[in-house]
Amino acid sequence: MRQRIKILFEENTNKKVRTCELITSGFNNENYSINDAYVLRLPKDNRDETISYINEEKSYKAIEKLNISDKIVYINTNIGLKISKFVHNAMQYVNTPTNEQINYVAKTLKKLHNSGIKVDFGYQMFYKLGVYKKELSKEEYVDSKHEKKVVKDVQLLFKKDPLVLCHNDLVQNNLLFKPNGVILIDWEYSGMNNPYFDLASFISENDLNEEQSEFFLKQYFGSKLNLTKRKRVKAFISFLDILFYYWGLYLYKKRGDLIYNQIASHKLERINKEINLEK
């Protein structure tokens, strides 16, 4: 594998590889530090078929002036190979983000959502839900009554806000915290979407507790935060739990990596907890 990485890097940058270290596997990709100056991302086989690397490249170009992402040196939109500049003095949170880190994410998302940047593609979350479900057996489906209610609630909310460019995948691996901010990496799920999807993504994917969630929303909305906005976030969180439950099982069947089954199990626990509260 290291030899393949060396060849890919040198062919696409005309630079020699002196050092090559695996830095994180991530969910969808393997990432290598090259010469302590670059990061080469190589997607895993049997990828999520809803991902478009052509669209990811468009997003990177669109947000370049915002300075909220890694800097791209090369991207192959056929296979998703990406070479970017190494983000020095950056780290991921260990157990849970600090309030300072939560604040950085809130301000960065607000900057992105208010930028006015538009791209010609959407995240298509309802389409993705269908793609993931069709690969599963009906025995693996979520309680139909609960799912229909959650999907209907989000469909009604979806167009209440102008669609904006969203990252849509704010998991821990995609957040690199610097002393004065946060860098959002890997934009393969990006696209025009309701901004509440990003807010729900950060809260849900990083398991923020109630106090952290409230702090995050206050940093994002300021004095405009009200009960209606809190309810919208909650509705989108419920939808994300269902979406990524199916996503986890979908990729577990494609790849067999235990992490995807663990993600699905975690999401199902949250879904069942919500169902029990509704009774």
PDB file of C-alpha atoms in Angstrom:
ATOM      1  CA  MET A   1       0.000   0.000   0.000  1.00  0.00           C
ATOM      2  CA  ARG A   2       2.782   2.478   0.888  1.00  0.00           C
ATOM      3  CA  GLN A   3       4.363   1.925  -2.537  1.00  0.00           C
ATOM      4  CA  ARG A   4       1.050   2.669  -4.234  1.00  0.00           C
ATOM      5  CA  ILE A   5       0.656   5.852  -2.172  1.00  0.00           C
ATOM      6  CA  LYS A   6       4.185   6.909  -3.117  1.00  0.00           C
ATOM      7  CA  ILE A   7       3.453   6.408  -6.813  1.00  0.00           C
ATOM      8  CA  LEU A   8       0.119   8.256  -6.654  1.00  0.00           C
ATOM      9  CA  PHE A   9       1.666  11.218  -4.874  1.00  0.00           C
ATOM     10  CA  GLU A  10       4.732  11.547  -7.089  1.00  0.00           C
ATOM     11  CA  GLU A  11       2.764  11.124 -10.329  1.00  0.00           C
ATOM     12  CA  ASN A  12       0.315  13.867  -9.405  1.00  0.00           C
ATOM     13  CA  THR A  13       2.591  16.419  -7.744  1.00  0.00           C
ATOM     14  CA  ASN A  14       6.009  15.944  -9.355  1.00  0.00           C
ATOM     15  CA  LYS A  15       7.426  15.884  -5.815  1.00  0.00           C
ATOM     16  CA  LYS A  16       9.420  13.102  -4.183  1.00  0.00           C
ATOM     17  CA  VAL A  17       8.122  11.182  -1.178  1.00  0.00           C
ATOM     18  CA  ARG A  18      10.574  11.289   1.725  1.00  0.00           C
ATOM     19  CA  THR A  19       8.185  10.129   4.471  1.00  0.00           C
ATOM     20  CA  CYS A  20       4.771   8.478   4.317  1.00  0.00           C
ATOM     21  CA  GLU A  21       2.732   7.773   7.464  1.00  0.00           C
ATOM     22  CA  LEU A  22      -0.820   6.530   7.905  1.00  0.00           C
ATOM     23  CA  ILE A  23      -2.501   9.146  10.079  1.00  0.00           C
ATOM     24  CA  THR A  24      -6.111   7.946  10.287  1.00  0.00           C
ATOM     25  CA  SER A  25      -8.328   5.485   8.532  1.00  0.00           C
ATOM     26  CA  GLY A  26     -11.537   7.490   8.888  1.00  0.00           C
ATOM     27  CA  PHE A  27     -14.860   5.982   7.863  1.00  0.00           C
ATOM     28  CA  ASN A  28     -14.685   6.274   4.089  1.00  0.00           C
ATOM     29  CA  ASN A  29     -11.007   6.969   3.472  1.00  0.00           C
ATOM     30  CA  GLU A  30      -7.412   6.207   4.362  1.00  0.00           C
ATOM     31  CA  ASN A  31      -5.225   9.264   4.941  1.00  0.00           C
ATOM     32  CA  TYR A  32      -1.459   9.505   4.721  1.00  0.00           C
ATOM     33  CA  SER A  33       0.893  12.256   5.858  1.00  0.00           C
ATOM     34  CA  ILE A  34       3.472  12.884   3.127  1.00  0.00           C
ATOM     35  CA  ASN A  35       6.713  14.682   4.026  1.00  0.00           C
ATOM     36  CA  ASP A  36       4.886  16.316   6.953  1.00  0.00           C
ATOM     37  CA  ALA A  37       3.618  18.785   4.375  1.00  0.00           C
ATOM     38  CA  TYR A  38       0.751  17.069   2.545  1.00  0.00           C
ATOM     39  CA  VAL A  39      -2.147  14.712   3.229  1.00  0.00           C
ATOM     40  CA  LEU A  40      -3.127  12.142   0.628  1.00  0.00           C
ATOM     41  CA  ARG A  41      -6.670  10.811   0.951  1.00  0.00           C
ATOM     42  CA  LEU A  42      -7.539   7.542  -0.747  1.00  0.00           C
ATOM     43  CA  PRO A  43     -11.186   6.391  -0.567  1.00  0.00           C
ATOM     44  CA  LYS A  44     -11.839   2.812   0.442  1.00  0.00           C
ATOM     45  CA  ASP A  45     -13.275   0.292  -2.006  1.00  0.00           C
ATOM     46  CA  ASN A  46     -17.054  -0.245  -2.193  1.00  0.00           C
ATOM     47  CA  ARG A  47     -17.738   3.386  -1.502  1.00  0.00           C
ATOM     48  CA  ASP A  48     -21.063   5.052  -0.803  1.00  0.00           C
ATOM     49  CA  GLU A  49     -22.584   5.297  -4.290  1.00  0.00           C
ATOM     50  CA  THR A  50     -24.323   8.593  -3.435  1.00  0.00           C
ATOM     51  CA  ILE A  51     -20.948  10.397  -3.225  1.00  0.00           C
ATOM     52  CA  SER A  52     -19.831  12.550  -6.174  1.00  0.00           C
ATOM     53  CA  TYR A  53     -16.190  13.656  -6.155  1.00  0.00           C
ATOM     54  CA  ILE A  54     -16.948  16.016  -9.026  1.00  0.00           C
ATOM     55  CA  ASN A  55     -19.322  17.822  -6.680  1.00  0.00           C
ATOM     56  CA  GLU A  56     -16.768  17.734  -3.876  1.00  0.00           C
ATOM     57  CA  GLU A  57     -14.269  19.527  -6.113  1.00  0.00           C
ATOM     58  CA  LYS A  58     -16.910  22.154  -6.936  1.00  0.00           C
ATOM     59  CA  SER A  59     -17.498  22.739  -3.227  1.00  0.00           C
ATOM     60  CA  TYR A  60     -13.803  23.133  -2.498  1.00  0.00           C
ATOM     61  CA  LYS A  61     -13.464  25.713  -5.265  1.00  0.00           C
ATOM     62  CA  ALA A  62     -16.576  27.557  -4.102  1.00  0.00           C
ATOM     63  CA  ILE A  63     -15.456  27.877  -0.454  1.00  0.00           C
ATOM     64  CA  GLU A  64     -11.767  28.529  -1.058  1.00  0.00           C
ATOM     65  CA  LYS A  65     -11.932  32.210  -0.072  1.00  0.00           C
ATOM     66  CA  LEU A  66     -13.719  31.431   3.204  1.00  0.00           C
ATOM     67  CA  ASN A  67     -10.538  29.803   4.630  1.00  0.00           C
ATOM     68  CA  ILE A  68     -12.515  27.178   6.512  1.00  0.00           C
ATOM     69  CA  SER A  69     -11.205  24.059   4.755  1.00  0.00           C
ATOM     70  CA  ASP A  70      -8.007  22.253   3.873  1.00  0.00           C
ATOM     71  CA  LYS A  71      -6.165  23.581   0.796  1.00  0.00           C
ATOM     72  CA  ILE A  72      -6.375  21.279  -2.206  1.00  0.00           C
ATOM     73  CA  VAL A  73      -3.298  20.541  -4.314  1.00  0.00           C
ATOM     74  CA  TYR A  74      -4.834  17.827  -6.482  1.00  0.00           C
ATOM     75  CA  ILE A  75      -8.083  15.914  -6.702  1.00  0.00           C
ATOM     76  CA  ASN A  76      -9.042  13.035  -8.986  1.00  0.00           C
ATOM     77  CA  THR A  77     -12.809  13.186  -9.355  1.00  0.00           C
ATOM     78  CA  ASN A  78     -13.027   9.661 -10.725  1.00  0.00           C
ATOM     79  CA  ILE A  79     -11.608   7.794  -7.726  1.00  0.00           C
ATOM     80  CA  GLY A  80     -11.733  10.514  -5.048  1.00  0.00           C
ATOM     81  CA  LEU A  81      -7.955  10.703  -4.582  1.00  0.00           C
ATOM     82  CA  LYS A  82      -7.246  14.017  -2.875  1.00  0.00           C
ATOM     83  CA  ILE A  83      -3.929  15.664  -2.014  1.00  0.00           C
ATOM     84  CA  SER A  84      -4.094  18.666   0.285  1.00  0.00           C
ATOM     85  CA  LYS A  85      -1.705  20.727   2.330  1.00  0.00           C
ATOM     86  CA  PHE A  86      -1.091  19.386   5.829  1.00  0.00           C
ATOM     87  CA  VAL A  87      -2.905  21.449   8.472  1.00  0.00           C
ATOM     88  CA  HIS A  88      -0.225  22.102  11.082  1.00  0.00           C
ATOM     89  CA  ASN A  89      -0.973  22.885  14.743  1.00  0.00           C
ATOM     90  CA  ALA A  90      -4.353  21.190  14.450  1.00  0.00           C
ATOM     91  CA  MET A  91      -5.963  18.464  16.530  1.00  0.00           C
ATOM     92  CA  GLN A  92      -9.212  16.560  17.002  1.00  0.00           C
ATOM     93  CA  TYR A  93     -11.020  16.611  20.318  1.00  0.00           C
ATOM     94  CA  VAL A  94     -10.348  13.594  22.514  1.00  0.00           C
ATOM     95  CA  ASN A  95     -13.572  12.654  24.326  1.00  0.00           C
ATOM     96  CA  THR A  96     -15.917  15.569  23.735  1.00  0.00           C
ATOM     97  CA  PRO A  97     -15.373  19.059  22.298  1.00  0.00           C
ATOM     98  CA  THR A  98     -14.718  21.927  24.687  1.00  0.00           C
ATOM     99  CA  ASN A  99     -16.986  24.971  24.737  1.00  0.00           C
ATOM    100  CA  GLU A 100     -14.284  26.884  22.894  1.00  0.00           C
ATOM    101  CA  GLN A 101     -14.233  24.244  20.150  1.00  0.00           C
ATOM    102  CA  ILE A 102     -18.035  24.181  20.004  1.00  0.00           C
ATOM    103  CA  ASN A 103     -17.973  27.944  19.573  1.00  0.00           C
ATOM    104  CA  TYR A 104     -15.510  27.635  16.671  1.00  0.00           C
ATOM    105  CA  VAL A 105     -17.799  25.174  14.896  1.00  0.00           C
ATOM    106  CA  ALA A 106     -20.861  27.391  15.423  1.00  0.00           C
ATOM    107  CA  LYS A 107     -19.123  30.473  14.041  1.00  0.00           C
ATOM    108  CA  THR A 108     -17.651  28.555  11.092  1.00  0.00           C
ATOM    109  CA  LEU A 109     -21.008  27.057  10.125  1.00  0.00           C
ATOM    110  CA  LYS A 110     -22.644  30.460  10.425  1.00  0.00           C
ATOM    111  CA  LYS A 111     -19.939  31.883   8.128  1.00  0.00           C
ATOM    112  CA  LEU A 112     -20.549  29.113   5.603  1.00  0.00           C
ATOM    113  CA  HIS A 113     -24.332  29.272   5.729  1.00  0.00           C
ATOM    114  CA  ASN A 114     -24.406  33.080   5.473  1.00  0.00           C
ATOM    115  CA  SER A 115     -21.786  33.267   2.704  1.00  0.00           C
ATOM    116  CA  GLY A 116     -24.306  33.292  -0.123  1.00  0.00           C
ATOM    117  CA  ILE A 117     -22.252  30.634  -1.913  1.00  0.00           C
ATOM    118  CA  LYS A 118     -24.343  28.390  -4.154  1.00  0.00           C
ATOM    119  CA  VAL A 119     -23.492  25.213  -6.031  1.00  0.00           C
ATOM    120  CA  ASP A 120     -25.532  23.402  -8.667  1.00  0.00           C
ATOM    121  CA  PHE A 121     -26.204  20.250  -6.654  1.00  0.00           C
ATOM    122  CA  GLY A 122     -27.968  19.302  -3.451  1.00  0.00           C
ATOM    123  CA  TYR A 123     -27.339  16.798  -0.687  1.00  0.00           C
ATOM    124  CA  GLN A 124     -30.573  14.924  -1.564  1.00  0.00           C
ATOM    125  CA  MET A 125     -31.097  13.397   1.857  1.00  0.00           C
ATOM    126  CA  PHE A 126     -34.427  11.746   1.001  1.00  0.00           C
ATOM    127  CA  TYR A 127     -32.874  10.136  -2.085  1.00  0.00           C
ATOM    128  CA  LYS A 128     -29.953   8.863   0.019  1.00  0.00           C
ATOM    129  CA  LEU A 129     -32.374   7.374   2.517  1.00  0.00           C
ATOM    130  CA  GLY A 130     -33.940   5.361  -0.289  1.00  0.00           C
ATOM    131  CA  VAL A 131     -30.579   4.223  -1.678  1.00  0.00           C
ATOM    132  CA  TYR A 132     -29.445   2.913   1.696  1.00  0.00           C
ATOM    133  CA  LYS A 133     -32.760   1.214   2.503  1.00  0.00           C
ATOM    134  CA  LYS A 134     -33.048  -0.651  -0.789  1.00  0.00           C
ATOM    135  CA  GLU A 135     -29.928  -2.666   0.032  1.00  0.00           C
ATOM    136  CA  LEU A 136     -31.398  -3.917   3.321  1.00  0.00           C
ATOM    137  CA  SER A 137     -34.013  -6.454   4.286  1.00  0.00           C
ATOM    138  CA  LYS A 138     -37.356  -5.263   5.628  1.00  0.00           C
ATOM    139  CA  GLU A 139     -36.524  -6.933   8.943  1.00  0.00           C
ATOM    140  CA  GLU A 140     -33.800  -4.311   9.364  1.00  0.00           C
ATOM    141  CA  TYR A 141     -36.142  -1.375   8.811  1.00  0.00           C
ATOM    142  CA  VAL A 142     -36.943   1.076  11.590  1.00  0.00           C
ATOM    143  CA  ASP A 143     -40.449   1.004  13.111  1.00  0.00           C
ATOM    144  CA  SER A 144     -42.493   2.202  10.122  1.00  0.00           C
ATOM    145  CA  LYS A 145     -44.872   4.437  12.088  1.00  0.00           C
ATOM    146  CA  HIS A 146     -41.986   6.293  13.726  1.00  0.00           C
ATOM    147  CA  GLU A 147     -40.014   6.597  10.486  1.00  0.00           C
ATOM    148  CA  LYS A 148     -42.962   7.946   8.521  1.00  0.00           C
ATOM    149  CA  LYS A 149     -43.631  10.573  11.170  1.00  0.00           C
ATOM    150  CA  VAL A 150     -39.980  11.693  11.325  1.00  0.00           C
ATOM    151  CA  VAL A 151     -39.617  11.841   7.540  1.00  0.00           C
ATOM    152  CA  LYS A 152     -42.907  13.725   7.143  1.00  0.00           C
ATOM    153  CA  ASP A 153     -41.918  16.250   9.830  1.00  0.00           C
ATOM    154  CA  VAL A 154     -38.588  16.974   8.134  1.00  0.00           C
ATOM    155  CA  GLN A 155     -40.142  17.134   4.668  1.00  0.00           C
ATOM    156  CA  LEU A 156     -42.480  19.836   5.944  1.00  0.00           C
ATOM    157  CA  LEU A 157     -39.570  21.741   7.511  1.00  0.00           C
ATOM    158  CA  PHE A 158     -37.126  21.242   4.652  1.00  0.00           C
ATOM    159  CA  LYS A 159     -38.151  24.216   2.528  1.00  0.00           C
ATOM    160  CA  LYS A 160     -39.052  26.574   5.344  1.00  0.00           C
ATOM    161  CA  ASP A 161     -35.511  27.946   5.150  1.00  0.00           C
ATOM    162  CA  PRO A 162     -33.467  28.970   2.089  1.00  0.00           C
ATOM    163  CA  LEU A 163     -31.141  26.182   0.999  1.00  0.00           C
ATOM    164  CA  VAL A 164     -27.472  26.962   1.639  1.00  0.00           C
ATOM    165  CA  LEU A 165     -24.187  25.200   1.005  1.00  0.00           C
ATOM    166  CA  CYS A 166     -23.684  22.711   3.841  1.00  0.00           C
ATOM    167  CA  HIS A 167     -20.875  20.325   4.792  1.00  0.00           C
ATOM    168  CA  ASN A 168     -23.373  17.614   5.846  1.00  0.00           C
ATOM    169  CA  ASP A 169     -20.825  15.318   7.524  1.00  0.00           C
ATOM    170  CA  LEU A 170     -19.599  16.966  10.710  1.00  0.00           C
ATOM    171  CA  VAL A 171     -18.151  13.876  12.359  1.00  0.00           C
ATOM    172  CA  GLN A 172     -15.096  14.079  14.615  1.00  0.00           C
ATOM    173  CA  ASN A 173     -12.693  12.993  11.854  1.00  0.00           C
ATOM    174  CA  ASN A 174     -13.711  15.963   9.707  1.00  0.00           C
ATOM    175  CA  LEU A 175     -13.058  18.602  12.391  1.00  0.00           C
ATOM    176  CA  LEU A 176      -9.479  19.856  12.812  1.00  0.00           C
ATOM    177  CA  PHE A 177      -9.226  22.366  15.645  1.00  0.00           C
ATOM    178  CA  LYS A 178      -6.555  25.056  15.598  1.00  0.00           C
ATOM    179  CA  PRO A 179      -5.779  27.507  18.428  1.00  0.00           C
ATOM    180  CA  ASN A 180      -8.045  30.108  16.800  1.00  0.00           C
ATOM    181  CA  GLY A 181     -10.659  28.140  14.876  1.00  0.00           C
ATOM    182  CA  VAL A 182     -11.677  24.944  13.125  1.00  0.00           C
ATOM    183  CA  ILE A 183     -10.922  23.515   9.683  1.00  0.00           C
ATOM    184  CA  LEU A 184     -13.591  21.383   8.012  1.00  0.00           C
ATOM    185  CA  ILE A 185     -12.148  18.653   5.789  1.00  0.00           C
ATOM    186  CA  ASP A 186     -13.508  16.058   3.348  1.00  0.00           C
ATOM    187  CA  TRP A 187     -16.457  17.694   1.600  1.00  0.00           C
ATOM    188  CA  GLU A 188     -17.628  14.636  -0.364  1.00  0.00           C
ATOM    189  CA  TYR A 189     -21.124  14.837   1.181  1.00  0.00           C
ATOM    190  CA  SER A 190     -21.442  18.598   0.718  1.00  0.00           C
ATOM    191  CA  GLY A 191     -24.252  20.236  -1.223  1.00  0.00           C
ATOM    192  CA  MET A 192     -27.139  22.656  -0.982  1.00  0.00           C
ATOM    193  CA  ASN A 193     -29.272  21.742   2.009  1.00  0.00           C
ATOM    194  CA  ASN A 194     -31.363  23.105   4.827  1.00  0.00           C
ATOM    195  CA  PRO A 195     -28.887  24.626   7.359  1.00  0.00           C
ATOM    196  CA  TYR A 196     -30.550  22.730  10.189  1.00  0.00           C
ATOM    197  CA  PHE A 197     -29.040  19.543   8.749  1.00  0.00           C
ATOM    198  CA  ASP A 198     -25.528  20.815   9.580  1.00  0.00           C
ATOM    199  CA  LEU A 199     -26.604  21.894  13.061  1.00  0.00           C
ATOM    200  CA  ALA A 200     -28.168  18.500  13.720  1.00  0.00           C
ATOM    201  CA  SER A 201     -25.138  16.753  12.216  1.00  0.00           C
ATOM    202  CA  PHE A 202     -22.690  18.399  14.610  1.00  0.00           C
ATOM    203  CA  ILE A 203     -24.872  17.743  17.668  1.00  0.00           C
ATOM    204  CA  SER A 204     -25.819  14.187  16.738  1.00  0.00           C
ATOM    205  CA  GLU A 205     -22.552  12.903  15.251  1.00  0.00           C
ATOM    206  CA  ASN A 206     -20.510  14.203  18.187  1.00  0.00           C
ATOM    207  CA  ASP A 207     -22.991  13.095  20.866  1.00  0.00           C
ATOM    208  CA  LEU A 208     -23.275  16.537  22.454  1.00  0.00           C
ATOM    209  CA  ASN A 209     -25.192  16.481  25.702  1.00  0.00           C
ATOM    210  CA  GLU A 210     -28.130  18.814  26.363  1.00  0.00           C
ATOM    211  CA  GLU A 211     -25.971  21.548  27.885  1.00  0.00           C
ATOM    212  CA  GLN A 212     -23.439  21.439  25.043  1.00  0.00           C
ATOM    213  CA  SER A 213     -26.205  21.441  22.434  1.00  0.00           C
ATOM    214  CA  GLU A 214     -27.827  24.492  23.987  1.00  0.00           C
ATOM    215  CA  PHE A 215     -24.476  26.298  24.105  1.00  0.00           C
ATOM    216  CA  PHE A 216     -23.822  25.449  20.453  1.00  0.00           C
ATOM    217  CA  LEU A 217     -27.208  26.711  19.293  1.00  0.00           C
ATOM    218  CA  LYS A 218     -26.826  29.921  21.300  1.00  0.00           C
ATOM    219  CA  GLN A 219     -23.459  30.553  19.656  1.00  0.00           C
ATOM    220  CA  TYR A 220     -24.985  29.980  16.219  1.00  0.00           C
ATOM    221  CA  PHE A 221     -28.302  31.808  16.585  1.00  0.00           C
ATOM    222  CA  GLY A 222     -27.515  34.330  19.308  1.00  0.00           C
ATOM    223  CA  SER A 223     -30.590  36.155  20.560  1.00  0.00           C
ATOM    224  CA  LYS A 224     -32.674  34.640  17.732  1.00  0.00           C
ATOM    225  CA  LEU A 225     -32.651  31.193  19.317  1.00  0.00           C
ATOM    226  CA  ASN A 226     -36.178  30.235  20.334  1.00  0.00           C
ATOM    227  CA  LEU A 227     -38.345  27.171  20.937  1.00  0.00           C
ATOM    228  CA  THR A 228     -39.265  26.862  17.250  1.00  0.00           C
ATOM    229  CA  LYS A 229     -35.609  26.648  16.226  1.00  0.00           C
ATOM    230  CA  ARG A 230     -34.867  24.112  18.971  1.00  0.00           C
ATOM    231  CA  LYS A 231     -37.742  21.938  17.745  1.00  0.00           C
ATOM    232  CA  ARG A 232     -36.466  22.116  14.164  1.00  0.00           C
ATOM    233  CA  VAL A 233     -33.009  20.959  15.261  1.00  0.00           C
ATOM    234  CA  LYS A 234     -34.559  18.106  17.222  1.00  0.00           C
ATOM    235  CA  ALA A 235     -36.609  17.015  14.193  1.00  0.00           C
ATOM    236  CA  PHE A 236     -33.519  16.939  11.989  1.00  0.00           C
ATOM    237  CA  ILE A 237     -31.585  14.992  14.632  1.00  0.00           C
ATOM    238  CA  SER A 238     -34.324  12.355  14.604  1.00  0.00           C
ATOM    239  CA  PHE A 239     -34.054  12.154  10.830  1.00  0.00           C
ATOM    240  CA  LEU A 240     -30.243  11.892  10.912  1.00  0.00           C
ATOM    241  CA  ASP A 241     -30.453   9.021  13.377  1.00  0.00           C
ATOM    242  CA  ILE A 242     -32.621   7.088  10.913  1.00  0.00           C
ATOM    243  CA  LEU A 243     -30.596   8.098   7.856  1.00  0.00           C
ATOM    244  CA  PHE A 244     -27.271   7.067   9.347  1.00  0.00           C
ATOM    245  CA  TYR A 245     -28.683   3.903  10.890  1.00  0.00           C
ATOM    246  CA  TYR A 246     -29.440   2.790   7.349  1.00  0.00           C
ATOM    247  CA  TRP A 247     -26.122   4.212   6.087  1.00  0.00           C
ATOM    248  CA  GLY A 248     -24.210   2.195   8.671  1.00  0.00           C
ATOM    249  CA  LEU A 249     -25.924  -1.064   7.744  1.00  0.00           C
ATOM    250  CA  TYR A 250     -25.581  -0.273   4.029  1.00  0.00           C
ATOM    251  CA  LEU A 251     -21.808   0.149   4.248  1.00  0.00           C
ATOM    252  CA  TYR A 252     -21.438  -2.776   6.656  1.00  0.00           C
ATOM    253  CA  LYS A 253     -22.965  -4.999   3.987  1.00  0.00           C
ATOM    254  CA  LYS A 254     -20.708  -3.510   1.293  1.00  0.00           C
ATOM    255  CA  ARG A 255     -17.445  -3.596   3.256  1.00  0.00           C
ATOM    256  CA  GLY A 256     -17.884  -5.811   6.297  1.00  0.00           C
ATOM    257  CA  ASP A 257     -16.048  -3.323   8.564  1.00  0.00           C
ATOM    258  CA  LEU A 258     -17.345  -3.665  12.118  1.00  0.00           C
ATOM    259  CA  ILE A 259     -17.314   0.109  12.679  1.00  0.00           C
ATOM    260  CA  TYR A 260     -20.335   0.531  10.397  1.00  0.00           C
ATOM    261  CA  ASN A 261     -22.345  -2.040  12.315  1.00  0.00           C
ATOM    262  CA  GLN A 262     -21.386  -0.277  15.547  1.00  0.00           C
ATOM    263  CA  ILE A 263     -22.564   3.054  14.137  1.00  0.00           C
ATOM    264  CA  ALA A 264     -25.865   1.483  13.098  1.00  0.00           C
ATOM    265  CA  SER A 265     -26.314  -0.078  16.555  1.00  0.00           C
ATOM    266  CA  HIS A 266     -25.646   3.261  18.254  1.00  0.00           C
ATOM    267  CA  LYS A 267     -28.173   5.026  16.022  1.00  0.00           C
ATOM    268  CA  LEU A 268     -30.756   2.291  16.623  1.00  0.00           C
ATOM    269  CA  GLU A 269     -30.387   2.706  20.383  1.00  0.00           C
ATOM    270  CA  ARG A 270     -31.169   6.403  20.014  1.00  0.00           C
ATOM    271  CA  ILE A 271     -34.109   5.674  17.713  1.00  0.00           C
ATOM    272  CA  ASN A 272     -35.613   3.106  20.103  1.00  0.00           C
ATOM    273  CA  LYS A 273     -35.144   5.467  23.017  1.00  0.00           C
ATOM    274  CA  GLU A 274     -37.096   8.136  21.158  1.00  0.00           C
ATOM    275  CA  ILE A 275     -39.825   5.619  20.248  1.00  0.00           C
ATOM    276  CA  ASN A 276     -40.172   4.615  23.899  1.00  0.00           C
ATOM    277  CA  LEU A 277     -40.486   8.269  24.927  1.00  0.00           C
ATOM    278  CA  GLU A 278     -43.287   8.733  22.420  1.00  0.00           C
ATOM    279  CA  LYS A 279     -45.366   5.903  23.935  1.00  0.00           C
TER     280      LYS A 279
END
